[in-house]
PDB file of C-alpha atoms in Angstrom:
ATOM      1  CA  UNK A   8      15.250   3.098   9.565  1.00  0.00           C
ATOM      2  CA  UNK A   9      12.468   1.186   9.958  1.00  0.00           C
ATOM      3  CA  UNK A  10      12.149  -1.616   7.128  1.00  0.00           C
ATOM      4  CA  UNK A  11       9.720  -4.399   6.088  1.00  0.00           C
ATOM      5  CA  UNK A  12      11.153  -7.574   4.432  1.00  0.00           C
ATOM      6  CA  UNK A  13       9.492 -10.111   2.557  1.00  0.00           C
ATOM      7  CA  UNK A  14      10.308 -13.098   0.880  1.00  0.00           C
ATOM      8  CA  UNK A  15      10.840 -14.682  -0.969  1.00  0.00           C
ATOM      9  CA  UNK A  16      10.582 -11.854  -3.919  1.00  0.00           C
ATOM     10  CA  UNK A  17       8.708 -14.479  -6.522  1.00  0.00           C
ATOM     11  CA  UNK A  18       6.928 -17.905  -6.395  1.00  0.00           C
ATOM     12  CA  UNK A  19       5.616 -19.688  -9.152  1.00  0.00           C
ATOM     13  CA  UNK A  20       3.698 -22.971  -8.129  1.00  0.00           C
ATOM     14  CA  UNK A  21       1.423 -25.675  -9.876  1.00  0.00           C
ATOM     15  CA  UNK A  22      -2.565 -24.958  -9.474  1.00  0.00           C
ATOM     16  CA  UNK A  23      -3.659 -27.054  -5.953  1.00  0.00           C
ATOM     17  CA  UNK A  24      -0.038 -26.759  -4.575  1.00  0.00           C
ATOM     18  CA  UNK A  25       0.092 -24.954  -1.246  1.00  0.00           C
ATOM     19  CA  UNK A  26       2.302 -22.242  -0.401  1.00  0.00           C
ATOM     20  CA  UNK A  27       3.095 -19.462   1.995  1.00  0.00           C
ATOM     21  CA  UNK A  28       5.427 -16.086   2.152  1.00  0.00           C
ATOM     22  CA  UNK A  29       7.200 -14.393   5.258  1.00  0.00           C
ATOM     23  CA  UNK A  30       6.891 -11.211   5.779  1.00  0.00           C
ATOM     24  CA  UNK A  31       9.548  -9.745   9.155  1.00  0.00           C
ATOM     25  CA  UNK A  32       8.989  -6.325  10.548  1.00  0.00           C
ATOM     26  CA  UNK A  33      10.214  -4.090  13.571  1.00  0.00           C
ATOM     27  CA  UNK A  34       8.790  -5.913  16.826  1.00  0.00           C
ATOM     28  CA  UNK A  35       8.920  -2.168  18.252  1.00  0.00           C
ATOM     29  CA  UNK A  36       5.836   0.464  18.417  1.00  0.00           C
ATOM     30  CA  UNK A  37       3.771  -1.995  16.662  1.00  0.00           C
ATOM     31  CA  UNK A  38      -0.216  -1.127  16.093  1.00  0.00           C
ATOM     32  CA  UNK A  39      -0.735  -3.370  13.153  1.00  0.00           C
ATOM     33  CA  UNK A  40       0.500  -5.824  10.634  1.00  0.00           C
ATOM     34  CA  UNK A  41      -1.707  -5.551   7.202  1.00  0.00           C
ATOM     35  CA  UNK A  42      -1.897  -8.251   4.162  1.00  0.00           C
ATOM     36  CA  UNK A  43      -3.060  -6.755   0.576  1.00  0.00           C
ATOM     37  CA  UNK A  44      -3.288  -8.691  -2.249  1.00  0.00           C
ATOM     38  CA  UNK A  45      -2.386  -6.836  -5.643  1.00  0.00           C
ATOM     39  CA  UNK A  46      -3.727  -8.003  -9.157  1.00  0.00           C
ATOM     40  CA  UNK A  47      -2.023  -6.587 -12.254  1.00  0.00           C
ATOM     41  CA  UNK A  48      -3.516  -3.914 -13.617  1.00  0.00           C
ATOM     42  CA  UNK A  49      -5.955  -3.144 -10.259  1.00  0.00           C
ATOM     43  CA  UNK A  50      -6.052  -1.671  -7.030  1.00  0.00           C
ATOM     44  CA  UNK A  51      -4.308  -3.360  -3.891  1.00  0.00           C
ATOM     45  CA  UNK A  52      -7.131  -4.683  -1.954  1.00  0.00           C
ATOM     46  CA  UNK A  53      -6.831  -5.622   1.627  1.00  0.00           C
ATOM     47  CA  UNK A  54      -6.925  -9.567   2.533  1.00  0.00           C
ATOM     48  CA  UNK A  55      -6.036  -9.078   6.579  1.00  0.00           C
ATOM     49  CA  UNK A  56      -5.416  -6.492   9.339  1.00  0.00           C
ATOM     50  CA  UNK A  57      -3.951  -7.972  12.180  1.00  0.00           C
ATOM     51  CA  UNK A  58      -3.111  -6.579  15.461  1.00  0.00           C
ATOM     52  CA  UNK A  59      -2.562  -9.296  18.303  1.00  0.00           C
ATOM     53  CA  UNK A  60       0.263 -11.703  18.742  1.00  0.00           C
ATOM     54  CA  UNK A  61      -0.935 -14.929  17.815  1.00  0.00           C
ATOM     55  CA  UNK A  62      -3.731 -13.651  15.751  1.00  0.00           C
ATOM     56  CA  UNK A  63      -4.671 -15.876  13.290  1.00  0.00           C
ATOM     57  CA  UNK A  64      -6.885 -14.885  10.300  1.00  0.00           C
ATOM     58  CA  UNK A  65      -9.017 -16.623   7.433  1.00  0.00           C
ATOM     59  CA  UNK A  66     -10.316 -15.468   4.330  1.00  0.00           C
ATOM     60  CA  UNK A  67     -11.594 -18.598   1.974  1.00  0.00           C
ATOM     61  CA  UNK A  68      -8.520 -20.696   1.200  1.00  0.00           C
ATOM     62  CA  UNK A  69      -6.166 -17.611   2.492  1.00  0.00           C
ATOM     63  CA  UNK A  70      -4.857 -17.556   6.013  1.00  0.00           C
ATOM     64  CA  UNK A  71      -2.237 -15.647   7.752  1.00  0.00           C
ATOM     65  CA  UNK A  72      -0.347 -16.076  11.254  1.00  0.00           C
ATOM     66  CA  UNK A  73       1.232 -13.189  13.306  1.00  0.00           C
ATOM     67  CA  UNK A  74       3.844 -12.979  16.298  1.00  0.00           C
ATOM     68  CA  UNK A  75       4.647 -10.090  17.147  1.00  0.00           C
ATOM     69  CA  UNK A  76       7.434 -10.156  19.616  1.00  0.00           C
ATOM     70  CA  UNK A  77      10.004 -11.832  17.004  1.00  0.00           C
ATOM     71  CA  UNK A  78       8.559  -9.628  13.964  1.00  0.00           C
ATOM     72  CA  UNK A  79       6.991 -11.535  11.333  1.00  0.00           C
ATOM     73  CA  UNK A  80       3.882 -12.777   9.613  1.00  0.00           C
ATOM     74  CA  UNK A  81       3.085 -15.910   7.552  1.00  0.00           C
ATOM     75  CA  UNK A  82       0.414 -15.647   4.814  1.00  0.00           C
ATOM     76  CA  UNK A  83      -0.878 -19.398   3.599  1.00  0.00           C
ATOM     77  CA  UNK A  84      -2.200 -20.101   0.320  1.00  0.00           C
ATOM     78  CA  UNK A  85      -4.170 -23.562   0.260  1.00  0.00           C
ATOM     79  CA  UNK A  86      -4.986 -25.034  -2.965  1.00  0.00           C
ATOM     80  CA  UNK A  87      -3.560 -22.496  -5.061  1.00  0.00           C
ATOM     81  CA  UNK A  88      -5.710 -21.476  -8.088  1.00  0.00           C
ATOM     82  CA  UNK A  89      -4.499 -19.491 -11.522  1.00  0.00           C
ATOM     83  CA  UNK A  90      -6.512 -16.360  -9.485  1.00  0.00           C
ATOM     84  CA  UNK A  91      -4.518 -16.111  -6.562  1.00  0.00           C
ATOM     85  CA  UNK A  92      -1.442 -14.587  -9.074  1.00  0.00           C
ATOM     86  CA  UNK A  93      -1.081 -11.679  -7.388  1.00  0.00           C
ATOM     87  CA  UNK A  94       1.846  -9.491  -5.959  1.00  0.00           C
ATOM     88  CA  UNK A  95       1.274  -9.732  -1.836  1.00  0.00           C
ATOM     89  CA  UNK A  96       2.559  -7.167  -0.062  1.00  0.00           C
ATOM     90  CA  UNK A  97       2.371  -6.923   4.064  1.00  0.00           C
ATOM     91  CA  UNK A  98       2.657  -3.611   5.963  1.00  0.00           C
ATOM     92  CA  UNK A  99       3.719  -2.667   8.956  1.00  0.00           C
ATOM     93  CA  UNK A 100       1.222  -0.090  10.426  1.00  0.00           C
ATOM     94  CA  UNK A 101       3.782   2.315  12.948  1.00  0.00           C
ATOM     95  CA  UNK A 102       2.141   5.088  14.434  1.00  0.00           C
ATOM     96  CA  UNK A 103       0.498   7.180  11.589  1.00  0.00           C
ATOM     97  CA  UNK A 104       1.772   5.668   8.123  1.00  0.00           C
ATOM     98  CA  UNK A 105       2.003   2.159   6.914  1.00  0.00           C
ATOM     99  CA  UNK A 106       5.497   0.831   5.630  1.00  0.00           C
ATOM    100  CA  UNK A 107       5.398  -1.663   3.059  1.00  0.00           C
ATOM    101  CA  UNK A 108       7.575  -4.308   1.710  1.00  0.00           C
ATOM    102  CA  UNK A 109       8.997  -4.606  -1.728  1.00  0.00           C
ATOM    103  CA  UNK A 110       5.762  -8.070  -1.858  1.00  0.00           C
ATOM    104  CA  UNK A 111       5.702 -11.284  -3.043  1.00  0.00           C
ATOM    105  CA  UNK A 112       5.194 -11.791  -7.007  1.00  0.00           C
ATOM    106  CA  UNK A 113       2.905 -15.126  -7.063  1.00  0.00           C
ATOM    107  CA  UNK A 114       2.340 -16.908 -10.480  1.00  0.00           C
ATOM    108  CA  UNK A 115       0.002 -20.625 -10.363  1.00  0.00           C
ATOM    109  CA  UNK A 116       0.105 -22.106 -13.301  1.00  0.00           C
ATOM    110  CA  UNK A 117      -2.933 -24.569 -14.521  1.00  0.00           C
TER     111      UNK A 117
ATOM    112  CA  UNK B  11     -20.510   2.905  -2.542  1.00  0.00           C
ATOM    113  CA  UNK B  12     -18.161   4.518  -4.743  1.00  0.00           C
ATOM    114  CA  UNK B  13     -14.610   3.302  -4.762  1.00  0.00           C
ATOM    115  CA  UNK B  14     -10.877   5.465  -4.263  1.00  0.00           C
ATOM    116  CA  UNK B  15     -10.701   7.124  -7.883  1.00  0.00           C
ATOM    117  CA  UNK B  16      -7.545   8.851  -9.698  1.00  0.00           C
ATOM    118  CA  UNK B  17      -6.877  10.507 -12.382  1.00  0.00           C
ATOM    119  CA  UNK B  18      -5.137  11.025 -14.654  1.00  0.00           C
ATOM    120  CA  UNK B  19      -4.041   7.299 -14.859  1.00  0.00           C
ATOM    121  CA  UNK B  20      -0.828   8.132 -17.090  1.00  0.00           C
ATOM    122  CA  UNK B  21       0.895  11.060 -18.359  1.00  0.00           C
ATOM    123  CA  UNK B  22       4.311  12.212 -19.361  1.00  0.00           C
ATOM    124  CA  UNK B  23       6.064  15.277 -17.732  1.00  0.00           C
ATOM    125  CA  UNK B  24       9.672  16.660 -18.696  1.00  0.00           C
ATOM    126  CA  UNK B  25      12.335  17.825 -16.146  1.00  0.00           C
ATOM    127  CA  UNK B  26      11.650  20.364 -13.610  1.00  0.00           C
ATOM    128  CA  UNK B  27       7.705  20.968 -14.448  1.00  0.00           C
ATOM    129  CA  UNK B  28       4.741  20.606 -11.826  1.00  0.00           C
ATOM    130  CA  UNK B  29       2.352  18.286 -12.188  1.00  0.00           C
ATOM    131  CA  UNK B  30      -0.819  17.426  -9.854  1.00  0.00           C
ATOM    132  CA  UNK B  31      -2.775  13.909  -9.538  1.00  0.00           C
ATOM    133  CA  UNK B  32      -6.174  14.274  -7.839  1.00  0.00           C
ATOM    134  CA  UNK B  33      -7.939  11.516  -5.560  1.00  0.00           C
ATOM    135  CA  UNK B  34     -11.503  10.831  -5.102  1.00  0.00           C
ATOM    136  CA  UNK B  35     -11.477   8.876  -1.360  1.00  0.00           C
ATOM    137  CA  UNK B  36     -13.828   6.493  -0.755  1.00  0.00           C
ATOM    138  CA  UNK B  37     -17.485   7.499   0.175  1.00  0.00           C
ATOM    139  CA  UNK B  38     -17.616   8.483   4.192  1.00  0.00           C
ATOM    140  CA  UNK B  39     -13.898   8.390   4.471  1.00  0.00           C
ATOM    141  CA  UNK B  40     -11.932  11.259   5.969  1.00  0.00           C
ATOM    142  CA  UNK B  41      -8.421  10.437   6.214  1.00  0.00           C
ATOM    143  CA  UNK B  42      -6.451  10.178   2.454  1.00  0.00           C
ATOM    144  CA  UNK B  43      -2.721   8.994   2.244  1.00  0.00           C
ATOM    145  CA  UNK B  44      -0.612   9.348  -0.815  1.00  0.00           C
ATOM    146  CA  UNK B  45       1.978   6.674  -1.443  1.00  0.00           C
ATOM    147  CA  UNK B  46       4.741   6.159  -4.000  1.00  0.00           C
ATOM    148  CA  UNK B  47       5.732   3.279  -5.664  1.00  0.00           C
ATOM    149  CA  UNK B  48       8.774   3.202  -7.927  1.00  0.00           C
ATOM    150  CA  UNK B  49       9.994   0.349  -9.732  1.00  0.00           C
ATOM    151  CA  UNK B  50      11.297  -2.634  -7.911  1.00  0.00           C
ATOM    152  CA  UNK B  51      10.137  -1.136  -4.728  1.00  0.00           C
ATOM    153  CA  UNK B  52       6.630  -1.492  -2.160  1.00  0.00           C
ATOM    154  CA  UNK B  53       4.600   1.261  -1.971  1.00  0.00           C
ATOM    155  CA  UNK B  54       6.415   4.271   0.099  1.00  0.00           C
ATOM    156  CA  UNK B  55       4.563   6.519   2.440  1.00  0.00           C
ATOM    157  CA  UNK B  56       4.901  10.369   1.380  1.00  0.00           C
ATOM    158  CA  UNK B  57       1.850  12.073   3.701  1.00  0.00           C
ATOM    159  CA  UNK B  58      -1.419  11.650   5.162  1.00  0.00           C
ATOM    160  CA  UNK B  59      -4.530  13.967   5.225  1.00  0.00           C
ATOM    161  CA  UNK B  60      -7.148  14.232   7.690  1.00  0.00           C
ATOM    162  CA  UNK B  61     -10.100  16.739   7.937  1.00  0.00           C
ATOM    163  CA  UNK B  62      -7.969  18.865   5.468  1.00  0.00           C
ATOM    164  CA  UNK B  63      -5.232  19.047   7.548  1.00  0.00           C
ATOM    165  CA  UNK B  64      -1.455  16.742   6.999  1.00  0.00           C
ATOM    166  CA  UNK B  65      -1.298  14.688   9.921  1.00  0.00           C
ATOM    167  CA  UNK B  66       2.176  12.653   8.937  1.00  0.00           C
ATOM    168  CA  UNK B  67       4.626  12.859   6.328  1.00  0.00           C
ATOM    169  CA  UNK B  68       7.354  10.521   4.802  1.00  0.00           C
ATOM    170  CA  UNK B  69      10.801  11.057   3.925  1.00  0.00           C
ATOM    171  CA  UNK B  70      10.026  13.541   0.885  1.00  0.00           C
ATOM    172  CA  UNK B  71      11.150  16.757   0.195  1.00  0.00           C
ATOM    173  CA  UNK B  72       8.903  19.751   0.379  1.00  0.00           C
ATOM    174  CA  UNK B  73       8.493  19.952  -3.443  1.00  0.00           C
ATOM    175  CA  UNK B  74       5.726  17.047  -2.822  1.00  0.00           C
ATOM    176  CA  UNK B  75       2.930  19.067  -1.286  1.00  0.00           C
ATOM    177  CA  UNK B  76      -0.970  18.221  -0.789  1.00  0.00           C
ATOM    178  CA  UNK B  77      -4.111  19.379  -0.343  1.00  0.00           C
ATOM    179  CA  UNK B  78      -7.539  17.766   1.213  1.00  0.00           C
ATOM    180  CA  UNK B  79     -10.747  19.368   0.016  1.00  0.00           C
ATOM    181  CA  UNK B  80     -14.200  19.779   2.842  1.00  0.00           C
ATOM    182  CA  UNK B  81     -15.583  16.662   0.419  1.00  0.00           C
ATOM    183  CA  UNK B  82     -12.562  14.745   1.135  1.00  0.00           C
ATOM    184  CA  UNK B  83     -10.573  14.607  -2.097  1.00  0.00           C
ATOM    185  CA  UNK B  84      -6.958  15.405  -2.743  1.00  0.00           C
ATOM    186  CA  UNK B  85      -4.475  16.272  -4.600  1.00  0.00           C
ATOM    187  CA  UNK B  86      -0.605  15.751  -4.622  1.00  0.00           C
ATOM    188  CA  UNK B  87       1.603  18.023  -6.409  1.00  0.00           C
ATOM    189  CA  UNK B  88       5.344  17.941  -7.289  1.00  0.00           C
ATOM    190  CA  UNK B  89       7.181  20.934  -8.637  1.00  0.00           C
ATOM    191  CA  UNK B  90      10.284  21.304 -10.130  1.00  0.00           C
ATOM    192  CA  UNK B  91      10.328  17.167 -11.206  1.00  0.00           C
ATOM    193  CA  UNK B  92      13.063  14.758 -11.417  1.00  0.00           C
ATOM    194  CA  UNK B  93      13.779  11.990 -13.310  1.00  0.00           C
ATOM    195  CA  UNK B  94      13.465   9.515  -9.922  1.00  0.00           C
ATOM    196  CA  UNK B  95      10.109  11.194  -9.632  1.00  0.00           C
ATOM    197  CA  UNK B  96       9.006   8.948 -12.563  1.00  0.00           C
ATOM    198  CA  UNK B  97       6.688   6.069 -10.531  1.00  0.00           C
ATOM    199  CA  UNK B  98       3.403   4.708  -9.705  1.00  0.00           C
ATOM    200  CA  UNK B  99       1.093   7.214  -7.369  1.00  0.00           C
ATOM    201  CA  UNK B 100      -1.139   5.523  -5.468  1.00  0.00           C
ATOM    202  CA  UNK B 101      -3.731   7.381  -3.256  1.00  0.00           C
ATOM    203  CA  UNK B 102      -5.581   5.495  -0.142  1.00  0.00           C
ATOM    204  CA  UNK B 103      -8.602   6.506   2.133  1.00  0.00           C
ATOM    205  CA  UNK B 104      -9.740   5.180   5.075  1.00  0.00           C
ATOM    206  CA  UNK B 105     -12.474   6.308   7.900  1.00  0.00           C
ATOM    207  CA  UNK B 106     -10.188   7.066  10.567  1.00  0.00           C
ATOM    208  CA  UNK B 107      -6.514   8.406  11.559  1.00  0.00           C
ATOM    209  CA  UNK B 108      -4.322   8.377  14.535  1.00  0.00           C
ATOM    210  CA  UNK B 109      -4.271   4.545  15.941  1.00  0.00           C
ATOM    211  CA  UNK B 110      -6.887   3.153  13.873  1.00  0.00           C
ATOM    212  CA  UNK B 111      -5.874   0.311  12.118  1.00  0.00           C
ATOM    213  CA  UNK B 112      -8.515  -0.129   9.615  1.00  0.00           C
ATOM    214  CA  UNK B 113      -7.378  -1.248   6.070  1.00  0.00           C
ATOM    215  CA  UNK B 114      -6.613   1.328   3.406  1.00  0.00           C
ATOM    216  CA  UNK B 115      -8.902   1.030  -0.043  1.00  0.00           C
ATOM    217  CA  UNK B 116      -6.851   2.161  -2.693  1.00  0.00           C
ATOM    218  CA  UNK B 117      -7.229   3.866  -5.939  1.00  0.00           C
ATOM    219  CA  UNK B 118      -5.386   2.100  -9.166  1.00  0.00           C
ATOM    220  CA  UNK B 119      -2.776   5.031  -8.993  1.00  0.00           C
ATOM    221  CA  UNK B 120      -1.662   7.426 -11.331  1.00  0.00           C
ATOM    222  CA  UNK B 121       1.709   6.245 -13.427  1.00  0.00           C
ATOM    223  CA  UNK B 122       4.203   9.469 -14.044  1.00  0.00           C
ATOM    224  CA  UNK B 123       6.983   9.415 -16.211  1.00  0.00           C
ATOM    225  CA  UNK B 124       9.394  12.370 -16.122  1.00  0.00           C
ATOM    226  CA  UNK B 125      11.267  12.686 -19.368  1.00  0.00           C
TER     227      UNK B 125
END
């Protein structure tokens, strides 16, 4: 059984603290590791897609590390801001279907 | 550019009826995945669509069935419903299957309780 894990399950953090989650998949039949961010109440929409070991990706004050051989994924939060609350969820992308973890329930508080 | 749409966004079904969510994909997107999300839990794969035909399926039974129309929307239905059917459906489209690994665009799902 193939399963994603991320943690931790929750963060709640002061606005301009910094903070990251961890997501660990499979490092077998890997094609890509994705990063959406989830608002209450919205659609998931996608932050990263990553598919090299050692990629490194940036999106405004949002950046995410991958290494593939051990299985995992950091995503980075700089500067936190009340907007960033958001469940993050990662998914591994094996073969034809994406498997997700359970996320990461972020709350900033101003 | 029009966005993933579903519908209906909530309703209420009792024990052992049918029930079918439909999903508009994204504008120029062929491939459609259905996805189920149940309380506590990420998002779980349950099939993928492309050009009308199911090109991967999750660990569901065959009660959950779909269908991809020639303009590229879908439907999921579930007969005979349970109680642990009661969840969050989400439907996602992207431009391409088989090893592309372009992000999905989601819909904001359809919420089924089974009573």
């Amino acid at each position: 059984i193939l399963n994603v894990e991320q943690s931790p399950q929750s963060l709640h953090v002061q606005e301009g603290d910094s903070t990251n989650f961890t997501c660990s998949f499979p490092s077998s039949n890997f094609y890509a590791l994705h990063w959406y961010r989830w608002e209450t109440a919205k659609s998931p929409e996608a932050l990263f897609v990553m598919t090299l070991n050692g990629d490194e990706k940036k999106k405004g004050r949002i950046s995410a590390t991958l290494n593939t051989k051990e299985g995992y994924s950091y995503l980075y939060i700089k500067g936190s801001q009340p907007e960033d609350s958001a469940t993050y969820l990662c998914a591994f992308h094996n073969t034809d279907k994406l498997i997700f973890g359970t996320g990461t329930r972020l709350q900033v508080f101003p | 550019e029009t966005g993933v749409t579903q519908s209906p966004t909530h309703l209420i079904k009792t024990r052992g009826q049918q029930v079918t969510l439909r999903c508009s994909s994204q504008s120029g997107h062929n491939t459609v995945s259905w996805y189920q999300q149940a309380l506590g839990q990420g998002p779980q794969f349950i099939f993928q669509y492309y050009r009308e035909e199911e090109n991967g399926r999750g660990n569901f039974p065959p009660r959950f069935s779909g269908l991809q129309f020639p303009n590229y929307s879908s439907e999921l239905n579930v007969n005979a419903l349970e109680l642990d059917d009661s969840a969050l459906y989400l439907c996602a489209s992207r431009e391409l299957a088989g090893l592309s690994t372009g992000e999905l665009f989601f819909g904001e799902g359809s919420r089924l309780t089974v009573l």
